mmCIF file with all atom_site columns, C-alpha atoms in Angstrom:
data_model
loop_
_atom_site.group_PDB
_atom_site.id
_atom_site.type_symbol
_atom_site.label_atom_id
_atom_site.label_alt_id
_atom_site.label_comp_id
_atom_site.label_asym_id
_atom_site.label_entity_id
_atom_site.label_seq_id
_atom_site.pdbx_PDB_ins_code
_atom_site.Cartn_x
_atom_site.Cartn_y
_atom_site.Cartn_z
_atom_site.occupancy
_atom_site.B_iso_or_equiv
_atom_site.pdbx_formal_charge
_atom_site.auth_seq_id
_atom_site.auth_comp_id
_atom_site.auth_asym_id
_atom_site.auth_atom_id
_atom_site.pdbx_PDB_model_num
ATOM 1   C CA . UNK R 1 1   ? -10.206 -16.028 13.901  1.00 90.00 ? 1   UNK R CA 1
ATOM 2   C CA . UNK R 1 2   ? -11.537 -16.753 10.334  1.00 95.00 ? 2   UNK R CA 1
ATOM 3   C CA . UNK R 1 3   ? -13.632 -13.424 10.288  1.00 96.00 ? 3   UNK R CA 1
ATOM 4   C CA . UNK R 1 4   ? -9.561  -11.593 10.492  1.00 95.00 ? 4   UNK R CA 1
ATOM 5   C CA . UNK R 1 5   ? -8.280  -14.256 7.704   1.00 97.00 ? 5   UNK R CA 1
ATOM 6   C CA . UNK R 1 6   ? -11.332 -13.225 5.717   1.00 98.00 ? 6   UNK R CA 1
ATOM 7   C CA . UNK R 1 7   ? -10.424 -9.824  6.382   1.00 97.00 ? 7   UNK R CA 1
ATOM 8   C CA . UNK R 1 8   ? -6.757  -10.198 5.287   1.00 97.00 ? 8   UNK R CA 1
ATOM 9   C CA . UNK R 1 9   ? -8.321  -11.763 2.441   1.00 98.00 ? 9   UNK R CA 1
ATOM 10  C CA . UNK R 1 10  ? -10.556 -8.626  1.531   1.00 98.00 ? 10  UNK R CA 1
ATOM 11  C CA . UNK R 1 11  ? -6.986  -6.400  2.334   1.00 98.00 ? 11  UNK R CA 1
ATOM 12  C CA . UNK R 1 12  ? -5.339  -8.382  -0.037  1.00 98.00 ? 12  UNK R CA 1
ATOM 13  C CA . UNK R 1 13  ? -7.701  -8.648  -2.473  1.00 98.00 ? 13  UNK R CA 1
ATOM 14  C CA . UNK R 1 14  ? -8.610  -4.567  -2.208  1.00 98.00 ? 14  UNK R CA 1
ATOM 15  C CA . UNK R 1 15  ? -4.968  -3.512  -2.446  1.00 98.00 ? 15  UNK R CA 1
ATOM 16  C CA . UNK R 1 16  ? -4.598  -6.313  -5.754  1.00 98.00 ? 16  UNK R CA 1
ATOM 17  C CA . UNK R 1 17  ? -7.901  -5.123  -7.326  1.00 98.00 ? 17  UNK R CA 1
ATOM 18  C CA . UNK R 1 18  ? -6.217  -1.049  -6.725  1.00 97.00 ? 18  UNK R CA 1
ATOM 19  C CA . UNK R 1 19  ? -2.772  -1.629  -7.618  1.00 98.00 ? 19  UNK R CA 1
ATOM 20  C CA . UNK R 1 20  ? -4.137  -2.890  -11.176 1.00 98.00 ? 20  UNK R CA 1
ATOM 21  C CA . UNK R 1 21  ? -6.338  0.199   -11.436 1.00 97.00 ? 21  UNK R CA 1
ATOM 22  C CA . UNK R 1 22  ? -3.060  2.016   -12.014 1.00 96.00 ? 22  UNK R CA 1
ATOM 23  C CA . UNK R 1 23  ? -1.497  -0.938  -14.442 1.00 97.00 ? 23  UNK R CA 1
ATOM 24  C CA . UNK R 1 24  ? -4.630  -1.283  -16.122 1.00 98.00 ? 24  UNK R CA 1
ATOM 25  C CA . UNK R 1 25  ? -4.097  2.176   -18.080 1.00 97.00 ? 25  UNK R CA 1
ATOM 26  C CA . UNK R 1 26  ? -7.886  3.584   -17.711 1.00 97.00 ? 26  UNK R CA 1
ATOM 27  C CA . UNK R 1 27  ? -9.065  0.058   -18.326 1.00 98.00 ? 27  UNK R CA 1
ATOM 28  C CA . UNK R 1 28  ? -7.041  -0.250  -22.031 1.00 98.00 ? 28  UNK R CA 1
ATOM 29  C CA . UNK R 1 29  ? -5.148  -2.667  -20.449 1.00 98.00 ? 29  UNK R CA 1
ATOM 30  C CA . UNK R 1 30  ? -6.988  -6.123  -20.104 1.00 98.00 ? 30  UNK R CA 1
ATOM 31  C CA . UNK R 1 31  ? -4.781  -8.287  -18.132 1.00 98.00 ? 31  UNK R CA 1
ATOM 32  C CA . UNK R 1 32  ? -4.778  -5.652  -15.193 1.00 98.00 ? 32  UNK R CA 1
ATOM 33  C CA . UNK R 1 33  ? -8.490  -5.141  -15.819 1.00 98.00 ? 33  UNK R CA 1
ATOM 34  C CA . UNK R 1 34  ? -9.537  -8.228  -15.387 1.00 98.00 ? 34  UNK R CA 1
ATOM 35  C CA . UNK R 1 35  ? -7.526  -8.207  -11.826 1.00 98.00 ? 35  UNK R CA 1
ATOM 36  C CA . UNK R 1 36  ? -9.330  -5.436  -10.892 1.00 98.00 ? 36  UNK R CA 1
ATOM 37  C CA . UNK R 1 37  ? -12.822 -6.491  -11.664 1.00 98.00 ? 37  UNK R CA 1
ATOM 38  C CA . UNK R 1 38  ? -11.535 -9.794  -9.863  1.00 98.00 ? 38  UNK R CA 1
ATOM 39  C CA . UNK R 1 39  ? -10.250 -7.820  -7.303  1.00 98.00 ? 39  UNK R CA 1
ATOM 40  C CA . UNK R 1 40  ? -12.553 -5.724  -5.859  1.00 98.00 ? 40  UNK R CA 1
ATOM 41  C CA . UNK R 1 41  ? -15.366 -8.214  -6.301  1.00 98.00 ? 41  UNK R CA 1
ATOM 42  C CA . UNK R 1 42  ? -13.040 -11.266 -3.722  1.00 98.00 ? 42  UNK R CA 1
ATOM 43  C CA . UNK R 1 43  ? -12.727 -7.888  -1.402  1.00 98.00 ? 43  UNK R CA 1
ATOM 44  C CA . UNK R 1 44  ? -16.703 -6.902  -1.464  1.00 97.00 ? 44  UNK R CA 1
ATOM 45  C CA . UNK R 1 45  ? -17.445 -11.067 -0.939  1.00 98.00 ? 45  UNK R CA 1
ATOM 46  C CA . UNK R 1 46  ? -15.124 -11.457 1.928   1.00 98.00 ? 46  UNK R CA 1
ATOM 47  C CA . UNK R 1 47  ? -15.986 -8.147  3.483   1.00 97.00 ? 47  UNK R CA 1
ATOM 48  C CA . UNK R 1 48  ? -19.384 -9.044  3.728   1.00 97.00 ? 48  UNK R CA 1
ATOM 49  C CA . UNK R 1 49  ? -18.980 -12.698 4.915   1.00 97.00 ? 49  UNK R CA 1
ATOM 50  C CA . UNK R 1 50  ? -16.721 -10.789 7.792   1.00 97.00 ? 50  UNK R CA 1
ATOM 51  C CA . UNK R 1 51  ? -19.501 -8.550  8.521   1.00 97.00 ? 51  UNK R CA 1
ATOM 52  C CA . UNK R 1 52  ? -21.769 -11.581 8.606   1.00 97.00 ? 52  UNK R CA 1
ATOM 53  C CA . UNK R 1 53  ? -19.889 -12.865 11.062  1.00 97.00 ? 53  UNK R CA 1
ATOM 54  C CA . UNK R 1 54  ? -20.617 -10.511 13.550  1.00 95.00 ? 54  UNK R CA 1
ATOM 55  C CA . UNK R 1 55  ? -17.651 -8.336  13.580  1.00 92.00 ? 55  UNK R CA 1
ATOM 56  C CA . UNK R 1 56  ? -18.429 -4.034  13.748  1.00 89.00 ? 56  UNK R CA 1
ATOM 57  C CA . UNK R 1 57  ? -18.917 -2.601  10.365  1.00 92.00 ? 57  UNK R CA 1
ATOM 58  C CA . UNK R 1 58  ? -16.735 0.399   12.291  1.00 85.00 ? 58  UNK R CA 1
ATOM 59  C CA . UNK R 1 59  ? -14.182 -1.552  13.252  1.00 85.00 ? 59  UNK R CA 1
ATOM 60  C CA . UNK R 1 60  ? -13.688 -3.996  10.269  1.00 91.00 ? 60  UNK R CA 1
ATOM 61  C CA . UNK R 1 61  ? -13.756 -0.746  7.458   1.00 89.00 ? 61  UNK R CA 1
ATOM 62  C CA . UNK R 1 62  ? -11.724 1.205   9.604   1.00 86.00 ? 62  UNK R CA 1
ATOM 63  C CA . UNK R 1 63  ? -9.097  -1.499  9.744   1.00 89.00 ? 63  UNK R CA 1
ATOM 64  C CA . UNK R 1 64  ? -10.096 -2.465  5.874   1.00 91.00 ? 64  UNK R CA 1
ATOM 65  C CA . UNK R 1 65  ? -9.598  0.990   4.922   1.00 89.00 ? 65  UNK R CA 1
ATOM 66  C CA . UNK R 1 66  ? -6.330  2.224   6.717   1.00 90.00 ? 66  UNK R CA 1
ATOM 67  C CA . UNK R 1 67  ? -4.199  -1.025  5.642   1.00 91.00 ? 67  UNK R CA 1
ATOM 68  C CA . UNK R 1 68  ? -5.349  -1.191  2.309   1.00 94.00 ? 68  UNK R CA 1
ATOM 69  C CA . UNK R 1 69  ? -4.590  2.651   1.859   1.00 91.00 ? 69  UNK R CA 1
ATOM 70  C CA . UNK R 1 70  ? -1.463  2.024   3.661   1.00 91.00 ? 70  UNK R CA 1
ATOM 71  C CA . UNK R 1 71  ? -0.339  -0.883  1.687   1.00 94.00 ? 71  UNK R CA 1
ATOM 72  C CA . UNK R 1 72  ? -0.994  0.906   -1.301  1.00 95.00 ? 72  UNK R CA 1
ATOM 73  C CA . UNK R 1 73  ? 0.884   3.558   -0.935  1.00 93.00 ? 73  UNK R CA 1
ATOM 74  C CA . UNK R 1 74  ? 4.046   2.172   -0.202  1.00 93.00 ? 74  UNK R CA 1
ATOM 75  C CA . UNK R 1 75  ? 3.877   -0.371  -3.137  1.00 96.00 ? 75  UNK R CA 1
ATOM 76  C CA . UNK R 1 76  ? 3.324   2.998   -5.084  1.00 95.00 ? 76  UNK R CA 1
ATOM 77  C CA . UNK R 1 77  ? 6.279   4.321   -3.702  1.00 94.00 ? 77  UNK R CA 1
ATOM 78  C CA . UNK R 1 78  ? 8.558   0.802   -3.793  1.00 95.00 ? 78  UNK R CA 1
ATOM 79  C CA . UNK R 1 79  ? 7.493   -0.034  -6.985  1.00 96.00 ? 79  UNK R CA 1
ATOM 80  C CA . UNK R 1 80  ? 5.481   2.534   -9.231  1.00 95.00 ? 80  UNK R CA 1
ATOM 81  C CA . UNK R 1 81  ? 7.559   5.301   -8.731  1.00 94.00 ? 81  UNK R CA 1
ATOM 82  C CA . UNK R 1 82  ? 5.561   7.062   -6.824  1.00 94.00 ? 82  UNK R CA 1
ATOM 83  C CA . UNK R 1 83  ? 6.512   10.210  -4.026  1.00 93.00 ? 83  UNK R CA 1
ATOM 84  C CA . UNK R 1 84  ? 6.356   9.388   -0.241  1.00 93.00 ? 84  UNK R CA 1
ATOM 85  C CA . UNK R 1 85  ? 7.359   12.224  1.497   1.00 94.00 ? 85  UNK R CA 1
ATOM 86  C CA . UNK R 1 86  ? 7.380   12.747  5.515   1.00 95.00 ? 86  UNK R CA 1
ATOM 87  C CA . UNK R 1 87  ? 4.207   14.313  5.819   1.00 96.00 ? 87  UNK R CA 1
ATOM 88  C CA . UNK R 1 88  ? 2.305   11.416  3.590   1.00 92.00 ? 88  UNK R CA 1
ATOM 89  C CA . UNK R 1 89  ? 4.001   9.199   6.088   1.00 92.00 ? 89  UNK R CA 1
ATOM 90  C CA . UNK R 1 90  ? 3.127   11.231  9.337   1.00 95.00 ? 90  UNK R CA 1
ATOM 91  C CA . UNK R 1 91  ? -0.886  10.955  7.749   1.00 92.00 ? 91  UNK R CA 1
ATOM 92  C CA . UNK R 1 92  ? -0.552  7.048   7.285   1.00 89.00 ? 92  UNK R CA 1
ATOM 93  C CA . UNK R 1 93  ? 0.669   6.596   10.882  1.00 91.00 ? 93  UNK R CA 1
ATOM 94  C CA . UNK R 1 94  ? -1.721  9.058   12.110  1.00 92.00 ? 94  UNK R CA 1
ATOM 95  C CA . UNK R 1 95  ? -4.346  6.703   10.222  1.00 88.00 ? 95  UNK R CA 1
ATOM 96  C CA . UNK R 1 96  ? -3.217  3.351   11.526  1.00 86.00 ? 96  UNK R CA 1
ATOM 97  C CA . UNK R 1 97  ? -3.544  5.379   14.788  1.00 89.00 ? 97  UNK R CA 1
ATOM 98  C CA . UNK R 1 98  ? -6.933  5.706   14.666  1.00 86.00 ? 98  UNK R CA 1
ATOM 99  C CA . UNK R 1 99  ? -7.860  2.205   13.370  1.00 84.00 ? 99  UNK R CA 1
ATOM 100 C CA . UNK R 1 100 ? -5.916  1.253   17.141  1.00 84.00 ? 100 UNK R CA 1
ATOM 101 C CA . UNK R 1 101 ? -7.623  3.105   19.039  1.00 87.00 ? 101 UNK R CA 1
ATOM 102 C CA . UNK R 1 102 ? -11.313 2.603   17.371  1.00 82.00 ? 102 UNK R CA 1
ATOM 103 C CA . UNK R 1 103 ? -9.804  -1.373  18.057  1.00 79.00 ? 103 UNK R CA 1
ATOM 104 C CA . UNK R 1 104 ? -8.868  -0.723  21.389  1.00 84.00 ? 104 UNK R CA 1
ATOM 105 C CA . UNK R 1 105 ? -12.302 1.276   22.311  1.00 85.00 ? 105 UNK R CA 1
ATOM 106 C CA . UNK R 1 106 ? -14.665 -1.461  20.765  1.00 78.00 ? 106 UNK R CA 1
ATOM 107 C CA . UNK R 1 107 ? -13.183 -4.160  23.560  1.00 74.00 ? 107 UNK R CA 1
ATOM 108 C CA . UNK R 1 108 ? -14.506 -2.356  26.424  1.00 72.00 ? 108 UNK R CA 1
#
């Protein structure tokens, strides 16, 4: 249970650390730059403490990836201004799709 908290963790920290990639204004920003320095650095920590913990490096970057790209998107689209448009959303379900089923086949 505390290798998926530190997984959230590395989610929220991944999608934080991204999200001020774009606020940061190619790093001429330094509030936002900071946050992503900070960011991705609590993400790489807690990824590797979950790996440490025995879970699949498959499994945990599949589920890593595919929420965080997830997430991101649709604060880009709630609150950057950023286009969503039925296909990008067909691809993000198709990719949360995958992450299930690479879930699903690492229990048997």
């Amino acid at each position: 249970m505390l290798a998926y908290l530190l997984l959230a963790l590395a989610i929220a920290a991944e999608v934080t650390g991204t999200v001020s990639l774009k606020l940061s204004d190619g790093f001429s920003k330094l509030v936002p730059s900071l946050v992503v320095l900070a960011g991705y650095g609590t993400a790489f920590v807690a990824l590797a403490l979950v790996l440490k913990m025995g879970l699949p490096v498959g499994v945990v970057y599949a589920i890593w990836a595919a929420i965080g790209v997830a997430a991101v998107a649709l604060i880009g689209a709630l609150f950057l201004g950023e286009h969503l448009n039925p296909t990008m959303i067909g691809g993000l379900l198709l990719v949360i799709g995958g992450v299930v089923l690479l879930e699903l086949g690492s229990a048997q």
